[in-house]
mmCIF file of C-alpha atoms and ligand atoms in Angstrom:
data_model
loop_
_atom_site.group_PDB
_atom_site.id
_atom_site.type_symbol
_atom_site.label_atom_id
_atom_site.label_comp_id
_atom_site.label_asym_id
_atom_site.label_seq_id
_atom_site.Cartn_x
_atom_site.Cartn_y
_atom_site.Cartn_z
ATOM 1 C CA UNK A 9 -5.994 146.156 -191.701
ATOM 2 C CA UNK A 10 -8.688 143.012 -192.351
ATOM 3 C CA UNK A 11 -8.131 140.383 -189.950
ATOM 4 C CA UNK A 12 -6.122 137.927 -192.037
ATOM 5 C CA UNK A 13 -4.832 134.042 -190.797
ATOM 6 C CA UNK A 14 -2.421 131.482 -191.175
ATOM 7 C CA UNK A 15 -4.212 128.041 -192.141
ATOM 8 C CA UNK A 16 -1.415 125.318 -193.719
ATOM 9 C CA UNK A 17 -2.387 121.969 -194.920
ATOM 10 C CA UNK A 18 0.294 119.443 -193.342
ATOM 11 C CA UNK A 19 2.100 116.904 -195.067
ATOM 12 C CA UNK A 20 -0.439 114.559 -194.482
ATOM 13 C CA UNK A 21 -3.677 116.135 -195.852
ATOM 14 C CA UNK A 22 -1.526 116.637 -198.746
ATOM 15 C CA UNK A 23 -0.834 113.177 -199.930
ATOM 16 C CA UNK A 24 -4.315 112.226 -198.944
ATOM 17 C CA UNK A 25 -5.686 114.945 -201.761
ATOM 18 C CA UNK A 26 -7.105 117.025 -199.066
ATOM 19 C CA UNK A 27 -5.689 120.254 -200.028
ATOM 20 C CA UNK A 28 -9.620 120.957 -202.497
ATOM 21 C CA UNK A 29 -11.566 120.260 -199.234
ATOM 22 C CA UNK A 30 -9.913 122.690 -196.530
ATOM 23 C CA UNK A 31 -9.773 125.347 -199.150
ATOM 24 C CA UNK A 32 -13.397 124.658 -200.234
ATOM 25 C CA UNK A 33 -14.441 125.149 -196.664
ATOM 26 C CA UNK A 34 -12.988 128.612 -196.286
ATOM 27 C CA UNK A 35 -14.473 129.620 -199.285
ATOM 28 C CA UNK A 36 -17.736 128.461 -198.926
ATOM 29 C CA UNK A 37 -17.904 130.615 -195.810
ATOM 30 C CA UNK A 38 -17.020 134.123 -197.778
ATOM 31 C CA UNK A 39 -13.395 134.229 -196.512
ATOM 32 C CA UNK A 40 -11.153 135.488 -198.900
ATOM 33 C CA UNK A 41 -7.575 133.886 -200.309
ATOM 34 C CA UNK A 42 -5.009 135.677 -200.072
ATOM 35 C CA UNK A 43 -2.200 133.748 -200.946
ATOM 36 C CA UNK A 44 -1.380 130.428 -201.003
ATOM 37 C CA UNK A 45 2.055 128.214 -202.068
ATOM 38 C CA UNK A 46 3.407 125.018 -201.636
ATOM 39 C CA UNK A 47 6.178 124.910 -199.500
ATOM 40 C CA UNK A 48 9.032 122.815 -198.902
ATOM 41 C CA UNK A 49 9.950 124.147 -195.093
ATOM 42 C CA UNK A 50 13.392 122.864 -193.574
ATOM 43 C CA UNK A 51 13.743 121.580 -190.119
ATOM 44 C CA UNK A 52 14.732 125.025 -188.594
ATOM 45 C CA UNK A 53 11.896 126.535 -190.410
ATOM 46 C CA UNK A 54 9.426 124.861 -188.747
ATOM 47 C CA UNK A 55 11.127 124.844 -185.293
ATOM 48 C CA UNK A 56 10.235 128.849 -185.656
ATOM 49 C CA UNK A 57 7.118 127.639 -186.757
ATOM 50 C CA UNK A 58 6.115 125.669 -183.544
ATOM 51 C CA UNK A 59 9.144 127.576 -181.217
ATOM 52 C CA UNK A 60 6.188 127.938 -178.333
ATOM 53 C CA UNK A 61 5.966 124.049 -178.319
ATOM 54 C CA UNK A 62 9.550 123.683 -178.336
ATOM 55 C CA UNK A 63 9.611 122.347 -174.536
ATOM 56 C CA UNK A 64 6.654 120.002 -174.609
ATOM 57 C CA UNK A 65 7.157 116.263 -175.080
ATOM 58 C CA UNK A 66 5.736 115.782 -177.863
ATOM 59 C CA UNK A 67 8.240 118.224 -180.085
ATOM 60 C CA UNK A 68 10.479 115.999 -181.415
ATOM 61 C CA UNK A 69 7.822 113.742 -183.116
ATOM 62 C CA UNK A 70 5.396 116.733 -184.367
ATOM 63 C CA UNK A 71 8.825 118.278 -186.089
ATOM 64 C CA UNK A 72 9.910 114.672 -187.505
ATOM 65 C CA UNK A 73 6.197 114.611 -188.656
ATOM 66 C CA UNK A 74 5.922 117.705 -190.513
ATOM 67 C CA UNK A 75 9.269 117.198 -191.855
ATOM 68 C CA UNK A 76 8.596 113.629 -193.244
ATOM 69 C CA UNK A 77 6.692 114.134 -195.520
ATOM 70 C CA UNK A 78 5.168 110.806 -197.451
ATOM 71 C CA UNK A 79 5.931 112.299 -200.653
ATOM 72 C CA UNK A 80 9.497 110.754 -202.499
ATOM 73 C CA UNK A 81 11.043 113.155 -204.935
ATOM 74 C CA UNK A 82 14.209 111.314 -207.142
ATOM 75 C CA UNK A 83 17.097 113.035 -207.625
ATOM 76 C CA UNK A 84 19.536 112.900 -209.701
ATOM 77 C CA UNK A 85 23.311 113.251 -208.250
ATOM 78 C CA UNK A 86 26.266 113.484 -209.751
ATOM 79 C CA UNK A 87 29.013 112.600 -207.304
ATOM 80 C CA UNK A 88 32.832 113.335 -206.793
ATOM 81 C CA UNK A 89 33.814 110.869 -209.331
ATOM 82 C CA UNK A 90 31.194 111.962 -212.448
ATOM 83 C CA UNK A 91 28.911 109.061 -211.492
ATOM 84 C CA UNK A 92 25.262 109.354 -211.754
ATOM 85 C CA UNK A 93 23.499 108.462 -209.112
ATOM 86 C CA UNK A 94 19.739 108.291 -208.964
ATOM 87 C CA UNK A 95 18.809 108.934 -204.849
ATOM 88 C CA UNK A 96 15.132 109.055 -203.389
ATOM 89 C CA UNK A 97 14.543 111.524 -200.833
ATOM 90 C CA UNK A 98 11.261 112.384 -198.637
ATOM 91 C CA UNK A 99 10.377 116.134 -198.916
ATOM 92 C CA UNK A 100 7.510 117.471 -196.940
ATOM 93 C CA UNK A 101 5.122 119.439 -198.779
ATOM 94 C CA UNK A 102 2.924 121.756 -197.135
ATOM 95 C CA UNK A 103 0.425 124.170 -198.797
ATOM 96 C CA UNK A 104 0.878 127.609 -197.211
ATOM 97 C CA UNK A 105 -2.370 129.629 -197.410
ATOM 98 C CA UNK A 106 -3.134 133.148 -195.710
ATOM 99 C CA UNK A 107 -7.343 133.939 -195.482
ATOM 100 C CA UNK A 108 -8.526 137.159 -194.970
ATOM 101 C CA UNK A 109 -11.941 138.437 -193.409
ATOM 102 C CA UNK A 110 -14.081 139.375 -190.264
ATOM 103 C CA UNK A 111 -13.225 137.363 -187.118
ATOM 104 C CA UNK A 112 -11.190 134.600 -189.757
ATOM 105 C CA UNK A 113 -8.510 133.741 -186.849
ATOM 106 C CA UNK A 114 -11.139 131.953 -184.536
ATOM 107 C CA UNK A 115 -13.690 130.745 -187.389
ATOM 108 C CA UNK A 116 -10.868 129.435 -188.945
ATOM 109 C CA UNK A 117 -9.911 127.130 -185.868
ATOM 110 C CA UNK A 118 -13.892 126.487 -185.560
ATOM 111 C CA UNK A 119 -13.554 125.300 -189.529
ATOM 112 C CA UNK A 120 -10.237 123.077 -188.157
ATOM 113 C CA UNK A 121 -11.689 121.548 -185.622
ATOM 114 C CA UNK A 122 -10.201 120.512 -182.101
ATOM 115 C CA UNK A 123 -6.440 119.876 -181.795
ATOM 116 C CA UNK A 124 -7.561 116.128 -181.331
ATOM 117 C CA UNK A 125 -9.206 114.840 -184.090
ATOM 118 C CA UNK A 126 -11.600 112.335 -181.868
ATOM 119 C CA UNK A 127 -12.838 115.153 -180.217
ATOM 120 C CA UNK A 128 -13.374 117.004 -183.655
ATOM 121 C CA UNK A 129 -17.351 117.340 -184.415
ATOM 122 C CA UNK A 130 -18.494 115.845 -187.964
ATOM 123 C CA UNK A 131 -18.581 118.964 -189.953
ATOM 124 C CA UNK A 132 -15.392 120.382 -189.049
ATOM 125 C CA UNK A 133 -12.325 119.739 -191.240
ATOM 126 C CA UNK A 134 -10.410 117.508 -188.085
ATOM 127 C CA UNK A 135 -13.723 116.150 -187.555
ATOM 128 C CA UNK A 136 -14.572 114.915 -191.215
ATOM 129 C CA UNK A 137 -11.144 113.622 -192.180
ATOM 130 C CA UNK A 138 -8.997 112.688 -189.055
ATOM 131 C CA UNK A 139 -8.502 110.343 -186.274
ATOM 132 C CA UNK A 140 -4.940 110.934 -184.599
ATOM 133 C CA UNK A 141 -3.439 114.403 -182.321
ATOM 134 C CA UNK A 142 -0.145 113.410 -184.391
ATOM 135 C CA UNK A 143 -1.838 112.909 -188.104
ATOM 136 C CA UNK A 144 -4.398 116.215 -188.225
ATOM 137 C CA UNK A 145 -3.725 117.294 -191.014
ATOM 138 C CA UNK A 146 -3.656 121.019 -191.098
ATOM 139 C CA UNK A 147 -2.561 124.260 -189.218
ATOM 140 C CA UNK A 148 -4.764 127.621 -188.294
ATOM 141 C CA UNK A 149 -3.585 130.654 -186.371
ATOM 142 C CA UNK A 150 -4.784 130.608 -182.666
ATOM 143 C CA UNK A 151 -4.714 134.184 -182.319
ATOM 144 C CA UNK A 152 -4.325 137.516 -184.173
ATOM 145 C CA UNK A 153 -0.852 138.196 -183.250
ATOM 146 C CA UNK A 154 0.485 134.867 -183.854
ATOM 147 C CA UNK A 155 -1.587 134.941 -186.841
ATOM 148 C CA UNK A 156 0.457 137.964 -188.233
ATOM 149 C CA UNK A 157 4.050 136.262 -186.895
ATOM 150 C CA UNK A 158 3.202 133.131 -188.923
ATOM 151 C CA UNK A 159 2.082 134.724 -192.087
ATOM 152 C CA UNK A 160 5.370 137.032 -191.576
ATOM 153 C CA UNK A 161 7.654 133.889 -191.524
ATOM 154 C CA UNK A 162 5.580 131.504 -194.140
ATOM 155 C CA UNK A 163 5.275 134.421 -196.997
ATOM 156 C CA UNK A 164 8.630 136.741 -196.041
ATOM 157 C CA UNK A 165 7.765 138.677 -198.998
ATOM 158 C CA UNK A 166 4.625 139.733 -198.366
ATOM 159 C CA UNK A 167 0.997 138.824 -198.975
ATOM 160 C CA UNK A 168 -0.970 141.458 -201.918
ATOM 161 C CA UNK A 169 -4.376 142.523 -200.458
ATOM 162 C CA UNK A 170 -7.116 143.340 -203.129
ATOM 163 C CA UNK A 171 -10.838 144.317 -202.635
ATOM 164 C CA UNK A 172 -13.207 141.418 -203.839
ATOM 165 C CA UNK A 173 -16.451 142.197 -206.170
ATOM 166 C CA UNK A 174 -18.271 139.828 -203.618
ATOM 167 C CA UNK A 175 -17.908 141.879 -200.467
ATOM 168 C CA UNK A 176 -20.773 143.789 -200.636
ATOM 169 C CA UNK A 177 -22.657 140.554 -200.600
ATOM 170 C CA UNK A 178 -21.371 139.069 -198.002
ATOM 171 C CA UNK A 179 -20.812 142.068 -195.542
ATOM 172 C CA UNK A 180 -23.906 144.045 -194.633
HETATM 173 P P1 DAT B 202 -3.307 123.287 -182.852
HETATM 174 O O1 DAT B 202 -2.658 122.675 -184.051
HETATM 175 O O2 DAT B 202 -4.754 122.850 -182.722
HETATM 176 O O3 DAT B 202 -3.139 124.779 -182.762
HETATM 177 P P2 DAT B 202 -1.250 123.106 -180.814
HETATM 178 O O4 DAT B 202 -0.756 124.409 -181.315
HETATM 179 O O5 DAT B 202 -1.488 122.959 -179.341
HETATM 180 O O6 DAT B 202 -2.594 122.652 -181.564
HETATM 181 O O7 DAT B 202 -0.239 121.957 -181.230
HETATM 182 C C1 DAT B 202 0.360 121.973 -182.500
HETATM 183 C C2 DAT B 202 0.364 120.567 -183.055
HETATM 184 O O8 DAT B 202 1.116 119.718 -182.190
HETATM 185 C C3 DAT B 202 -1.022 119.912 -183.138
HETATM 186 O O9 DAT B 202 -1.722 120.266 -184.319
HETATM 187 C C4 DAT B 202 -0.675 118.465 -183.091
HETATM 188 C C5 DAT B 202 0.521 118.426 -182.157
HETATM 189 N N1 DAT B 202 0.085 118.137 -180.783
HETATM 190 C C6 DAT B 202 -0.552 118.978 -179.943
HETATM 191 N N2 DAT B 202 -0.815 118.395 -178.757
HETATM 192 C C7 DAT B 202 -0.323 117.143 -178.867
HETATM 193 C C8 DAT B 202 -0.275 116.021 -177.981
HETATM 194 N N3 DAT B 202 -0.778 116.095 -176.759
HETATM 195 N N4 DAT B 202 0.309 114.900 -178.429
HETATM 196 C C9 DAT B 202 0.832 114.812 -179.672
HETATM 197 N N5 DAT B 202 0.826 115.834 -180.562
HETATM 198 C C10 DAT B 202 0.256 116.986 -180.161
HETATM 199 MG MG1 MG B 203 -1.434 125.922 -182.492
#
């Protein structure tokens, strides 16, 4: 099968409008989409998510961060007693994306950018748009296999594969 990655846009690069920019990236370099959805993850979804981070120190706020998202949804209740109540509630949005195409997993992180935005070159997405370890704003596999896991728990019902027109100009 093509070599395919996870690459998520976080909470953050959502509500700054970012969403156009990472996606622009990956298709300016030939990759190919492959799916892509706006999610709404719970907690325990994205404790699977980051599970091999679960021990370092810095868990607790990366969760709380990808869980609170700035965006405020209003919803309307109606409680035990028939009242109507109108309640606002943070929902973090994230937009789920698979890519597909030769060596995407580690061009993909070179397109991303270091883990630390400072240390981000201009030109790379972290780089461009970022400044904090704790704000930077989006996600790429780090290797094949986890690749594969993440797209397995992020699109549970599968990801459709289809042959592009544009292949045969972009692969020799
Ligand atoms: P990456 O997202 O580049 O794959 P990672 O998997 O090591 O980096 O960590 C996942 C996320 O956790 C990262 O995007 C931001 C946060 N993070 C990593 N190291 C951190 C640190 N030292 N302090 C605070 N947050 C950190
Ligand atoms: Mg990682």
């Amino acid at each position: 099968m093509a070599e395919r990655t996870y690459i998520m846009v976080k909470p953050d690069g959502v509500d700054r409008g970012l969403v156009g920019e990472v996606i622009k990236r990956f298709e300016n370099k030939g990759f190919q989409l492959l799916a892509l959805e706006l999610q709404k993850p719970s907690r325990e979804h994205l404790e699977k998510h980051y599970s091999d981070l679960s021990a370092k120190p810095f868990f607790a706020g990366l969760i709380n961060y990808m869980t609170s998202g700035p965006v405020v949804r209003n919803l309307l209740m109606i409680t035990y007693d028939n009242a109507i109540q109108l309640r606002k509630k943070q929902t973090p949005l994230e937009v789920a994306m698979v890519w597909q195409g030769k060596g995407v997993v580690k061009a993909g992180r070179v397109l991303l950018g270091e883990t630390n935005p400072l240390a981000s070159l201009p030109g790379t997405i972290r780089g461009d748009f970022a400044i904090d370890v704790g704000r930077n704003i989006c996600h790429g596999s780090d290797s094949v296999e986890s690749a594969e896991k993440e797209i397995a728990l992020w699109f549970p019902n599968g990801v459709l594969s289809h042959k592009r027109v544009t292949d045969s100009l972009i692969y020799e």
